[in-house]
Short mmCIF file of C-alpha atoms and ligand atoms in Angstrom, two decimals:
data_model
loop_
_atom_site.label_atom_id
_atom_site.label_comp_id
_atom_site.label_asym_id
_atom_site.label_seq_id
_atom_site.Cartn_x
_atom_site.Cartn_y
_atom_site.Cartn_z
CA MET A 1110 94.61 177.44 136.49
CA THR A 1111 92.51 178.21 139.93
CA ILE A 1112 90.76 174.93 141.08
CA HIS A 1113 87.73 175.74 142.88
CA PRO A 1114 87.01 173.29 146.22
CA VAL A 1115 83.91 171.98 145.62
CA PRO A 1116 81.23 174.56 146.55
CA VAL A 1117 79.04 173.61 150.46
CA ILE A 1118 75.88 175.70 151.49
CA ALA A 1119 75.89 175.18 155.36
CA ILE A 1120 72.67 174.99 156.92
CA ASP A 1121 72.67 174.89 160.99
CA GLY A 1122 69.98 175.94 163.53
CA PRO A 1123 67.92 174.03 166.32
CA SER A 1124 65.99 171.63 167.11
CA ALA A 1125 62.89 170.95 164.71
CA SER A 1126 63.58 174.34 162.56
CA GLY A 1127 63.00 172.46 159.36
CA LYS A 1128 66.45 172.73 158.36
CA GLY A 1129 66.42 169.15 157.08
CA THR A 1130 63.56 169.33 155.15
CA VAL A 1131 64.55 173.10 153.88
CA ALA A 1132 68.30 171.53 153.47
CA GLN A 1133 67.17 168.80 151.25
CA ARG A 1134 64.98 171.01 148.98
CA VAL A 1135 67.77 173.04 148.66
CA ALA A 1136 70.00 170.54 147.54
CA GLY A 1137 67.14 168.71 145.09
CA LYS A 1138 66.81 172.06 143.05
CA LEU A 1139 70.38 172.42 142.84
CA GLY A 1140 71.55 168.85 142.25
CA PHE A 1141 74.12 168.30 144.82
CA HIS A 1142 74.04 165.89 147.80
CA TYR A 1143 73.09 166.02 151.21
CA LEU A 1144 73.96 165.78 154.45
CA ASP A 1145 72.11 165.48 157.77
CA SER A 1146 74.93 165.17 159.85
CA GLY A 1147 72.43 165.29 163.21
CA ALA A 1148 71.88 162.10 161.39
CA LEU A 1149 75.44 160.72 162.25
CA TYR A 1150 74.96 161.80 166.10
CA ARG A 1151 71.68 160.26 166.32
CA LEU A 1152 73.47 157.46 165.21
CA VAL A 1153 76.10 157.06 166.81
CA ALA A 1154 73.31 157.24 170.29
CA LEU A 1155 71.69 154.28 169.34
CA ALA A 1156 74.36 151.94 168.05
CA ALA A 1157 75.75 152.91 171.70
CA THR A 1158 72.62 152.36 173.71
CA ARG A 1159 71.90 148.71 171.83
CA SER A 1160 75.00 147.54 172.75
CA GLY A 1161 75.12 148.80 176.34
CA VAL A 1162 77.39 151.85 176.17
CA ASP A 1163 77.50 154.12 178.79
CA LEU A 1164 76.24 157.29 177.09
CA GLY A 1165 78.73 159.36 179.97
CA ASP A 1166 81.98 157.19 178.73
CA GLU A 1167 83.53 159.71 176.00
CA THR A 1168 86.27 157.28 175.20
CA ALA A 1169 83.74 154.44 174.63
CA LEU A 1170 81.30 156.58 172.56
CA SER A 1171 84.35 157.59 170.06
CA GLU A 1172 85.05 153.94 169.61
CA VAL A 1173 81.53 153.74 168.48
CA THR A 1174 81.78 156.30 166.18
CA ALA A 1175 85.07 155.48 165.07
CA HIS A 1176 83.48 151.74 164.16
CA LEU A 1177 79.87 152.58 163.43
CA ASP A 1178 78.85 150.70 160.15
CA VAL A 1179 76.33 153.24 158.28
CA VAL A 1180 75.16 153.58 154.87
CA PHE A 1181 72.86 156.45 153.06
CA GLU A 1182 70.77 155.52 150.11
CA ASP A 1183 67.97 157.57 149.36
CA SER A 1184 65.75 158.52 152.70
CA GLU A 1185 67.25 155.16 154.06
CA ILE A 1186 69.59 155.18 156.31
CA ARG A 1187 71.12 151.62 157.37
CA LEU A 1188 73.32 150.45 160.45
CA GLY A 1189 74.44 147.31 159.59
CA ASN A 1190 71.95 145.61 157.81
CA GLU A 1191 69.15 147.50 159.48
CA ASP A 1192 67.14 150.08 158.24
CA VAL A 1193 66.65 153.01 161.51
CA SER A 1194 65.36 155.92 159.19
CA ASP A 1195 62.71 155.88 161.86
CA ALA A 1196 64.13 154.50 165.00
CA ILE A 1197 66.95 157.22 164.72
CA ARG A 1198 63.96 159.95 165.15
CA ALA A 1199 62.55 158.62 168.46
CA GLU A 1200 62.68 161.36 171.02
CA ALA A 1201 64.68 158.84 173.54
CA CYS A 1202 67.48 158.89 170.43
CA SER A 1203 67.46 162.96 170.05
CA ASN A 1204 67.78 163.19 173.59
CA ALA A 1205 70.94 160.78 173.41
CA ALA A 1206 72.21 162.68 170.19
CA SER A 1207 71.97 165.88 172.13
CA ARG A 1208 74.57 164.65 175.26
CA ILE A 1209 76.83 162.85 172.91
CA ALA A 1210 76.87 166.02 170.67
CA ALA A 1211 78.80 167.14 173.60
CA TYR A 1212 82.06 165.12 173.59
CA PRO A 1213 84.65 166.77 171.39
CA GLN A 1214 86.15 163.14 171.41
CA VAL A 1215 82.63 161.98 169.18
CA ARG A 1216 82.10 165.21 167.47
CA GLN A 1217 86.34 164.71 166.25
CA ALA A 1218 85.94 161.50 165.27
CA LEU A 1219 83.03 162.15 163.15
CA LEU A 1220 84.87 165.17 161.38
CA ALA A 1221 86.28 162.66 158.61
CA ARG A 1222 83.11 161.15 157.73
CA GLN A 1223 81.02 163.96 157.39
CA ARG A 1224 83.45 166.32 155.07
CA ALA A 1225 83.49 162.62 152.90
CA PHE A 1226 80.16 163.75 151.70
CA ARG A 1227 81.82 166.85 149.59
CA ARG A 1228 81.68 165.35 146.18
CA CYS A 1229 81.04 167.14 142.71
CA PRO A 1230 78.82 169.08 141.69
CA GLY A 1231 78.05 170.32 145.46
CA LEU A 1232 77.10 169.57 149.02
CA VAL A 1233 74.11 171.08 150.82
CA ALA A 1234 75.22 170.06 154.83
CA ASP A 1235 72.75 170.44 157.94
CA GLY A 1236 73.38 170.58 161.81
CA ARG A 1237 75.10 172.80 163.76
CA ASP A 1238 78.61 173.24 163.07
CA MET A 1239 78.71 173.01 159.76
CA GLY A 1240 79.66 176.52 158.87
CA SER A 1241 82.03 177.03 162.02
CA VAL A 1242 83.82 173.89 161.76
CA VAL A 1243 83.03 171.37 159.41
CA PHE A 1244 82.92 173.30 156.31
CA PRO A 1245 84.00 176.59 157.46
CA ASP A 1246 84.91 177.25 153.58
CA ALA A 1247 81.12 177.30 152.90
CA VAL A 1248 80.09 179.42 149.69
CA ALA A 1249 77.06 180.05 151.76
CA LYS A 1250 76.13 180.21 155.29
CA ILE A 1251 72.48 179.92 157.11
CA PHE A 1252 71.20 179.85 160.79
CA LEU A 1253 67.92 178.50 159.93
CA THR A 1254 65.80 179.06 163.13
CA ALA A 1255 62.10 179.46 164.34
CA SER A 1256 60.69 180.53 167.51
CA ALA A 1257 60.56 177.45 170.47
CA GLU A 1258 56.58 177.44 170.35
CA MET A 1259 56.73 177.08 166.47
CA ARG A 1260 59.06 174.25 166.21
CA ALA A 1261 57.04 172.69 168.58
CA GLU A 1262 53.86 173.16 167.11
CA ARG A 1263 55.61 171.79 163.73
CA ARG A 1264 57.10 168.47 165.78
CA HIS A 1265 53.53 168.07 166.79
CA LYS A 1266 51.74 168.44 163.68
CA GLN A 1267 54.83 165.84 162.11
CA LEU A 1268 54.39 163.48 164.72
CA MET A 1269 50.48 163.42 164.41
CA GLU A 1270 50.35 163.19 160.77
CA LYS A 1271 52.47 159.81 161.74
CA GLY A 1272 50.09 158.33 164.10
CA VAL A 1273 52.44 159.41 167.03
CA ASP A 1274 51.00 160.22 170.22
CA ALA A 1275 52.34 163.58 171.35
CA ASN A 1276 52.03 165.63 173.89
CA ILE A 1277 52.55 169.71 172.47
CA ALA A 1278 53.93 171.22 175.90
CA THR A 1279 55.94 167.98 175.76
CA LEU A 1280 57.71 168.29 173.08
CA LEU A 1281 58.31 172.16 173.99
CA GLU A 1282 60.01 171.49 177.00
CA ASP A 1283 62.56 169.47 175.36
CA ILE A 1284 62.80 171.55 172.65
CA ARG A 1285 64.00 174.49 175.39
CA GLU A 1286 66.28 171.56 177.18
CA ARG A 1287 68.01 170.37 173.68
CA ASP A 1288 68.25 174.26 173.00
CA ARG A 1289 70.28 174.98 176.27
CA ARG A 1290 72.32 171.57 176.00
CA ASP A 1291 73.59 173.00 172.08
CA SER A 1292 73.84 176.44 172.78
CA ASN A 1293 75.63 175.89 175.59
CA ARG A 1294 78.53 173.10 175.36
CA ALA A 1295 82.18 174.18 175.52
CA VAL A 1296 82.61 172.49 171.92
CA ALA A 1297 81.37 173.92 168.65
CA PRO A 1298 77.81 175.19 170.28
CA LEU A 1299 75.11 176.25 168.01
CA GLN A 1300 75.77 179.82 167.42
CA VAL A 1301 75.06 182.96 164.65
CA GLY A 1302 79.01 182.86 163.19
CA ALA A 1303 80.20 185.73 161.58
CA GLY A 1304 79.34 186.09 158.17
CA THR A 1305 76.21 183.35 158.61
CA PHE A 1306 72.55 185.07 156.83
CA LEU A 1307 69.77 184.37 159.63
CA LEU A 1308 67.02 182.96 158.38
CA ASP A 1309 64.20 183.13 160.93
CA THR A 1310 60.88 180.87 159.26
CA THR A 1311 58.34 181.32 161.86
CA SER A 1312 55.99 182.78 159.70
CA LEU A 1313 57.54 181.85 156.64
CA ASN A 1314 56.46 178.73 154.25
CA ILE A 1315 58.75 175.25 153.30
CA GLU A 1316 58.79 177.22 149.75
CA GLN A 1317 59.68 180.91 150.57
CA ALA A 1318 62.33 179.48 152.78
CA VAL A 1319 63.95 177.46 150.40
CA GLU A 1320 63.84 180.14 147.91
CA SER A 1321 65.07 182.52 150.41
CA VAL A 1322 68.27 180.13 150.67
CA LEU A 1323 68.67 180.24 147.19
CA ARG A 1324 68.78 183.77 146.79
CA HIS A 1325 70.93 183.76 150.01
CA ALA A 1326 73.44 181.02 148.15
CA ASP A 1327 73.38 183.13 144.77
CA ILE A 1328 74.19 179.94 143.02
CA GLY A 1329 70.39 179.26 142.35
CA ALA A 1330 70.21 180.53 138.63
CA LYS A 1331 72.76 179.14 137.91
CA GLY A 1332 72.34 175.65 139.75
CA ARG A 1333 69.00 175.64 138.09
CA ALA A 1334 67.35 174.08 135.25
O1 DC B 2781 69.27 168.17 163.95
P1 DC B 2781 68.92 167.02 164.69
O2 DC B 2781 68.16 166.83 165.63
O3 DC B 2781 69.28 165.48 164.01
O4 DC B 2781 70.36 166.47 165.45
C1 DC B 2781 70.58 165.67 166.53
C2 DC B 2781 71.29 166.24 167.80
O5 DC B 2781 73.13 165.79 167.71
C3 DC B 2781 71.13 167.70 168.46
O6 DC B 2781 70.62 167.48 169.36
C4 DC B 2781 72.77 168.00 167.93
C5 DC B 2781 73.35 167.21 167.87
N1 DC B 2781 73.90 167.77 166.68
C6 DC B 2781 75.62 168.22 166.73
O7 DC B 2781 76.10 168.72 167.65
N2 DC B 2781 76.03 168.61 165.83
C7 DC B 2781 75.79 169.04 164.52
N3 DC B 2781 76.28 168.79 163.45
C8 DC B 2781 74.44 168.02 163.97
C9 DC B 2781 73.55 167.60 165.32
#
């Protein structure tokens, strides 16, 4: 008897590419679990900042990571007893997360936690190294991207809808800076690996992107009701 591992669809890509929304919808359509790995890096950044840990101290950060008391429940993310779903999305937290994500010890300390999300009937995982490092045996690997200008525009629209004032030029600059940091770091850099399907969503809407991922993963027909 052959035992098939729980299928994983890995969706990697740069900041604000919309991969979170697409990954969540794909997971919903297939009835799969969902891992937002970026949220884990954001949580480490938030926990470290709050406890006064120096963001340049790799060992102290890996300790924070190992002891992270976090619960993902529906759309809520709790650190200890506090719902931090909004706090981890603040721009300051995004920048801190991108900095600490460059440390090998932090990445190593998050590995088992990420892999624990792999449960029946399947998982859709989004991040930067889902297909290359965390789930190298994923059944489908997708690199979802869009032009930096389009990503800045989408992030701007999102923030305006939430009533948060934002400057599109500053957002674009931040996105470019994070792209640079995420792509040039020595460990698990953001890249389109071999066997990865490149999906450029610059001129696609969310539904079209979701359909494209499902078509590529080829478990759409079986998984959908
Ligand atoms: O996907 P996001 O914007 O929420 O991720 C926040 C930061 O975490 C981002 O700058 C890069 C880092 N990250 C990473 O290095 N590896 C992942 N698998 C996910 C996120």
